[in-house]
Tab-separated table of C-alpha atoms in Angstrom:
chain	number	residue	atom	x	y	z
A	131	UNK	CA	0.000	0.000	0.000
A	132	UNK	CA	1.463	3.362	-1.034
A	133	UNK	CA	1.585	6.321	1.315
A	134	UNK	CA	-1.114	8.894	0.565
A	135	UNK	CA	1.071	12.002	1.159
A	136	UNK	CA	-1.944	14.257	1.759
A	137	UNK	CA	-1.379	17.524	3.605
A	138	UNK	CA	-4.070	18.033	6.240
A	139	UNK	CA	-4.540	21.256	8.202
A	140	UNK	CA	-6.010	20.757	11.680
A	141	UNK	CA	-6.758	24.168	13.136
A	142	UNK	CA	-8.258	26.120	16.006
A	143	UNK	CA	-11.187	27.926	14.367
A	144	UNK	CA	-11.050	31.007	16.603
A	145	UNK	CA	-7.324	31.595	16.080
A	146	UNK	CA	-7.629	30.822	12.364
A	147	UNK	CA	-10.380	33.419	11.901
A	148	UNK	CA	-8.146	36.011	13.592
A	149	UNK	CA	-5.392	35.554	10.993
A	150	UNK	CA	-4.985	37.925	8.066
A	151	UNK	CA	-7.020	36.874	5.046
A	152	UNK	CA	-3.836	36.344	3.037
A	153	UNK	CA	-2.508	33.925	5.695
A	154	UNK	CA	-5.854	32.091	5.832
A	155	UNK	CA	-5.689	31.690	2.058
A	156	UNK	CA	-2.115	30.387	2.259
A	157	UNK	CA	-3.142	27.813	4.870
A	158	UNK	CA	-6.143	26.523	2.936
A	159	UNK	CA	-4.731	26.595	-0.597
A	160	UNK	CA	-1.535	24.817	0.463
A	161	UNK	CA	-3.310	21.856	2.090
A	162	UNK	CA	-5.562	19.095	0.735
A	163	UNK	CA	-7.984	18.993	3.673
A	164	UNK	CA	-8.860	21.448	6.430
A	165	UNK	CA	-10.299	20.116	9.686
A	166	UNK	CA	-11.388	22.339	12.600
A	167	UNK	CA	-10.338	21.001	15.997
A	168	UNK	CA	-12.828	18.971	18.020
A	169	UNK	CA	-11.937	17.012	21.174
A	170	UNK	CA	-13.506	13.799	19.871
A	171	UNK	CA	-12.467	14.336	16.287
A	172	UNK	CA	-12.272	11.274	14.031
A	173	UNK	CA	-9.669	12.237	11.413
A	174	UNK	CA	-9.414	9.054	9.276
A	175	UNK	CA	-5.714	9.518	8.634
A	176	UNK	CA	-3.615	7.415	6.278
A	177	UNK	CA	0.021	6.460	6.700
A	178	UNK	CA	2.220	9.063	5.019
A	179	UNK	CA	-0.215	11.945	5.521
A	180	UNK	CA	1.262	15.181	6.878
A	181	UNK	CA	-0.842	16.846	9.558
A	182	UNK	CA	-0.168	20.567	9.933
A	183	UNK	CA	-1.332	21.552	13.424
A	184	UNK	CA	-2.342	25.155	14.125
A	185	UNK	CA	-3.517	24.529	17.676
A	186	UNK	CA	-3.136	25.721	21.257
A	187	UNK	CA	-1.006	23.800	23.762
A	188	UNK	CA	-4.070	22.069	25.243
A	189	UNK	CA	-5.381	21.116	21.804
A	190	UNK	CA	-1.953	19.850	20.754
A	191	UNK	CA	-1.748	17.446	23.693
A	192	UNK	CA	-5.027	15.852	22.619
A	193	UNK	CA	-4.299	15.801	18.886
A	194	UNK	CA	-0.698	14.552	19.042
A	195	UNK	CA	-1.869	11.644	21.196
A	196	UNK	CA	-4.434	10.767	18.512
A	197	UNK	CA	-1.838	10.900	15.726
A	198	UNK	CA	0.821	8.865	17.575
A	199	UNK	CA	1.570	5.532	15.836
A	200	UNK	CA	-0.533	6.340	12.748
A	201	UNK	CA	2.526	6.699	10.513
A	202	UNK	CA	1.618	10.337	9.809
A	203	UNK	CA	4.061	13.233	9.893
A	204	UNK	CA	3.340	16.231	12.129
A	205	UNK	CA	4.148	19.841	11.314
A	206	UNK	CA	3.655	22.359	14.109
A	207	UNK	CA	2.557	25.952	13.499
A	208	UNK	CA	2.963	28.570	16.228
A	209	UNK	CA	-0.359	29.634	17.755
A	210	UNK	CA	-1.232	32.532	20.116
A	211	UNK	CA	-1.762	29.964	22.907
A	212	UNK	CA	1.036	27.504	22.102
A	213	UNK	CA	3.949	29.115	23.947
A	214	UNK	CA	5.061	25.777	25.398
A	215	UNK	CA	5.075	23.984	22.051
A	216	UNK	CA	6.797	26.996	20.476
A	217	UNK	CA	9.580	26.874	23.094
A	218	UNK	CA	9.721	23.101	23.378
A	219	UNK	CA	9.997	22.480	19.636
A	220	UNK	CA	11.816	25.725	18.796
A	221	UNK	CA	9.153	27.001	16.384
A	222	UNK	CA	9.233	30.287	14.521
A	223	UNK	CA	6.853	32.558	16.441
A	224	UNK	CA	5.324	33.891	13.220
A	225	UNK	CA	2.464	31.513	12.206
A	226	UNK	CA	2.974	32.197	8.496
A	227	UNK	CA	6.704	31.430	8.656
A	228	UNK	CA	6.318	28.339	10.836
A	229	UNK	CA	3.581	27.081	8.471
A	230	UNK	CA	5.871	27.526	5.463
A	231	UNK	CA	8.718	25.742	7.278
A	232	UNK	CA	6.456	22.790	8.108
A	233	UNK	CA	5.112	22.652	4.567
A	234	UNK	CA	8.405	22.976	2.717
A	235	UNK	CA	10.503	20.576	4.780
A	236	UNK	CA	11.235	17.358	2.928
A	237	UNK	CA	11.848	15.198	5.977
A	238	UNK	CA	10.326	14.249	9.289
A	239	UNK	CA	12.259	12.767	12.193
A	240	UNK	CA	11.004	10.300	14.773
A	241	UNK	CA	10.785	12.550	17.780
A	242	UNK	CA	10.840	11.746	21.470
A	243	UNK	CA	7.737	12.628	23.464
A	244	UNK	CA	8.040	13.240	27.196
A	245	UNK	CA	5.122	11.838	29.191
A	246	UNK	CA	4.308	12.583	32.837
A	247	UNK	CA	1.747	10.091	34.159
A	248	UNK	CA	0.972	9.357	30.488
A	249	UNK	CA	0.203	13.025	29.725
A	250	UNK	CA	2.279	14.814	27.078
A	251	UNK	CA	4.746	17.427	28.349
A	252	UNK	CA	5.359	19.944	25.568
A	253	UNK	CA	8.032	21.995	27.297
A	254	UNK	CA	8.925	21.350	30.943
A	255	UNK	CA	8.059	19.875	34.346
A	256	UNK	CA	9.258	21.808	37.412
A	257	UNK	CA	9.165	21.685	41.203
A	258	UNK	CA	10.341	24.715	43.156
A	259	UNK	CA	10.292	28.498	43.436
A	260	UNK	CA	13.282	29.673	41.419
A	261	UNK	CA	12.466	28.360	37.925
A	262	UNK	CA	10.593	31.470	36.891
A	263	UNK	CA	13.679	33.580	37.625
A	264	UNK	CA	16.042	31.292	35.750
A	265	UNK	CA	13.744	31.090	32.728
A	266	UNK	CA	13.305	34.847	32.347
A	267	UNK	CA	15.335	36.196	29.458
A	268	UNK	CA	17.843	38.596	30.982
A	269	UNK	CA	20.240	38.613	28.059
A	270	UNK	CA	18.982	41.938	26.691
A	271	UNK	CA	18.129	43.505	30.054
A	272	UNK	CA	20.119	46.524	31.208
A	273	UNK	CA	21.907	46.706	34.561
A	274	UNK	CA	18.921	48.345	36.288
A	275	UNK	CA	16.497	45.605	35.181
A	276	UNK	CA	18.968	42.919	36.225
A	277	UNK	CA	19.435	44.527	39.633
A	278	UNK	CA	15.659	44.713	40.114
A	279	UNK	CA	15.308	41.036	39.179
A	280	UNK	CA	18.109	40.092	41.570
A	281	UNK	CA	16.351	41.699	44.533
A	282	UNK	CA	13.037	40.142	43.480
A	283	UNK	CA	14.816	36.792	43.628
A	284	UNK	CA	16.325	37.615	47.033
A	285	UNK	CA	12.852	38.326	48.445
A	286	UNK	CA	11.714	34.903	47.195
A	287	UNK	CA	14.383	33.120	49.220
A	288	UNK	CA	12.171	33.038	52.297
A	289	UNK	CA	9.857	30.652	50.408
A	290	UNK	CA	12.602	28.242	49.343
A	291	UNK	CA	12.794	25.082	51.439
A	292	UNK	CA	14.655	21.836	50.866
A	293	UNK	CA	12.422	18.745	50.778
A	294	UNK	CA	13.133	15.026	50.609
A	295	UNK	CA	12.349	13.313	47.297
A	296	UNK	CA	12.846	9.737	46.159
A	297	UNK	CA	14.070	8.909	42.633
A	298	UNK	CA	13.669	5.528	40.932
A	299	UNK	CA	15.681	5.337	37.713
A	300	UNK	CA	14.674	2.531	35.362
A	301	UNK	CA	15.626	-0.789	37.026
A	302	UNK	CA	18.180	0.706	39.429
A	303	UNK	CA	17.842	1.060	43.199
A	304	UNK	CA	15.789	3.965	44.524
A	305	UNK	CA	17.679	6.865	46.108
A	306	UNK	CA	16.538	9.765	48.289
A	307	UNK	CA	17.903	13.305	48.402
A	308	UNK	CA	17.039	16.725	49.822
A	309	UNK	CA	16.498	19.368	47.145
A	310	UNK	CA	14.922	22.726	46.448
A	311	UNK	CA	14.038	22.309	42.760
A	312	UNK	CA	13.528	19.731	40.036
A	313	UNK	CA	13.366	20.318	36.288
A	314	UNK	CA	12.475	17.586	33.775
A	315	UNK	CA	12.601	18.246	30.026
A	316	UNK	CA	12.448	16.201	26.881
A	317	UNK	CA	15.724	17.495	25.423
A	318	UNK	CA	18.749	19.274	26.822
A	319	UNK	CA	17.802	22.349	24.770
A	320	UNK	CA	14.019	22.304	24.757
A	321	UNK	CA	13.092	24.915	27.350
A	322	UNK	CA	14.303	28.326	28.370
A	323	UNK	CA	15.597	26.991	31.664
A	324	UNK	CA	17.565	24.102	30.220
A	325	UNK	CA	19.145	26.339	27.598
A	326	UNK	CA	20.727	28.142	30.523
A	327	UNK	CA	21.682	24.997	32.423
A	328	UNK	CA	22.745	22.485	29.779
A	329	UNK	CA	25.198	22.474	26.900
A	330	UNK	CA	23.657	19.433	25.232
A	331	UNK	CA	22.529	19.800	21.628
A	332	UNK	CA	18.922	19.162	20.595
A	333	UNK	CA	18.690	15.409	20.050
A	334	UNK	CA	16.340	12.445	19.929
A	335	UNK	CA	18.260	9.866	21.920
A	336	UNK	CA	15.365	8.313	23.834
A	337	UNK	CA	16.447	9.951	27.095
A	338	UNK	CA	14.754	12.593	29.230
A	339	UNK	CA	16.792	15.136	31.202
A	340	UNK	CA	16.182	15.615	34.932
A	341	UNK	CA	17.998	18.471	36.691
A	342	UNK	CA	18.181	18.251	40.510
A	343	UNK	CA	19.017	21.351	42.582
A	344	UNK	CA	20.543	20.503	45.973
A	345	UNK	CA	22.230	23.647	47.346
A	346	UNK	CA	23.937	23.333	50.711
A	347	UNK	CA	22.962	26.887	51.667
A	348	UNK	CA	20.939	29.908	50.591
A	349	UNK	CA	24.257	31.648	49.882
A	350	UNK	CA	24.985	29.114	47.124
A	351	UNK	CA	21.680	30.004	45.460
A	352	UNK	CA	22.372	33.730	45.688
A	353	UNK	CA	25.871	33.316	44.217
A	354	UNK	CA	24.665	31.090	41.373
A	355	UNK	CA	21.836	33.409	40.426
A	356	UNK	CA	24.107	36.466	40.589
A	357	UNK	CA	26.672	34.848	38.239
A	358	UNK	CA	24.027	33.757	35.755
A	359	UNK	CA	22.196	37.076	35.777
A	360	UNK	CA	25.127	39.451	35.559
A	361	UNK	CA	27.794	37.386	33.800
A	362	UNK	CA	25.514	35.542	31.398
A	363	UNK	CA	25.296	32.032	30.022
A	364	UNK	CA	29.046	31.966	29.366
A	365	UNK	CA	29.221	30.661	32.938
A	366	UNK	CA	27.626	27.434	31.650
A	367	UNK	CA	26.937	25.139	34.615
A	368	UNK	CA	29.887	26.213	36.779
A	369	UNK	CA	27.734	28.558	38.863
A	370	UNK	CA	25.419	25.656	39.692
A	371	UNK	CA	27.948	23.306	41.281
A	372	UNK	CA	25.056	21.909	43.339
A	373	UNK	CA	23.260	20.813	40.163
A	374	UNK	CA	22.810	17.116	39.420
A	375	UNK	CA	21.551	15.750	36.108
A	376	UNK	CA	19.985	12.417	35.150
A	377	UNK	CA	19.608	11.251	31.537
A	378	UNK	CA	17.249	8.285	31.526
A	379	UNK	CA	14.370	6.760	29.572
A	380	UNK	CA	12.122	6.177	32.613
A	381	UNK	CA	11.948	7.912	35.976
A	382	UNK	CA	9.731	7.875	39.069
A	383	UNK	CA	9.742	10.849	41.459
A	384	UNK	CA	7.945	10.528	44.796
A	385	UNK	CA	7.688	12.072	48.250
A	386	UNK	CA	6.098	11.120	51.550
A	387	UNK	CA	4.189	14.404	51.390
A	388	UNK	CA	2.118	15.954	48.618
A	389	UNK	CA	4.041	18.516	46.565
A	390	UNK	CA	3.089	21.151	44.026
A	391	UNK	CA	4.525	20.947	40.543
A	392	UNK	CA	4.292	22.911	37.319
A	393	UNK	CA	3.769	21.220	33.944
A	394	UNK	CA	3.840	23.703	31.068
A	395	UNK	CA	2.484	26.436	33.335
A	396	UNK	CA	-0.249	24.314	34.941
A	397	UNK	CA	0.083	23.901	38.727
A	398	UNK	CA	-0.901	20.473	40.082
A	399	UNK	CA	-0.374	18.359	43.230
A	400	UNK	CA	0.775	14.761	43.734
A	401	UNK	CA	2.875	12.387	45.863
A	402	UNK	CA	4.223	10.310	42.972
A	403	UNK	CA	4.897	10.919	39.286
A	404	UNK	CA	6.119	8.635	36.518
A	405	UNK	CA	8.022	9.916	33.499
A	406	UNK	CA	8.905	8.116	30.302
A	407	UNK	CA	9.937	8.794	26.733
A	408	UNK	CA	7.621	7.573	23.998
A	409	UNK	CA	8.535	7.068	20.363
A	410	UNK	CA	6.160	6.797	17.420
A	411	UNK	CA	5.672	10.443	16.438
A	412	UNK	CA	7.272	11.852	13.306
A	413	UNK	CA	7.843	15.583	13.708
A	414	UNK	CA	8.904	17.882	10.889
A	415	UNK	CA	11.827	19.796	12.463
A	416	UNK	CA	11.628	23.586	12.716
């Protein structure tokens, strides 16, 4: 059976209607079928089809799960409410340009998908108070903005507490450690935070990245943040000498007490979480 090679646009109707007429025309005339998003959508896809997704983060999680293991390629188009997919997959923020890139690319790669309790993580998972400071883009900020951010961080220190967490890595023995923050991402370069913390290139190696922050004192946090903020990313990971990193295909994180965590900007609570990497999705690279 030959691949059908149809180009199918799956879109958020509200965001699509807000586009310029010329961009709407480009989207529709460049694709063979156009399907508005519905949560229980039956798409009748054929192997070899290319699905161009102009959807919000929430809609993407649903749709990508439906497309997984169909043999279809996926092209992602930046959307006003897809900031996590845009960061996680390094998309052009202009919908017209990201659409053209998805349409014109001649190859799709089998991409890793990070799952947390079987839910797709588009960008990051985080525990802790300091991630928002590390992820803010201070590269273009002047000295006054950086100083303001530094003191905002200092005021946050009163909320930072070390807690005991247990880690179970694949088939290895469980270990327990005290930490202030955890960051889990799909790739070493797929979120704003990990671009600051890791030197690893964007890759599909079947491994997730878990960063563990275990500072011995508040002073270590202050020093690390100061070096990163004022001296820039040239410091690499040297400022964070209390930073541990795991690269694994499966991971369980648990605690004796409930803890809050942030998945792509959504705050939730649990005592135990399971992470794994899933294959089976062919993504057209940005």
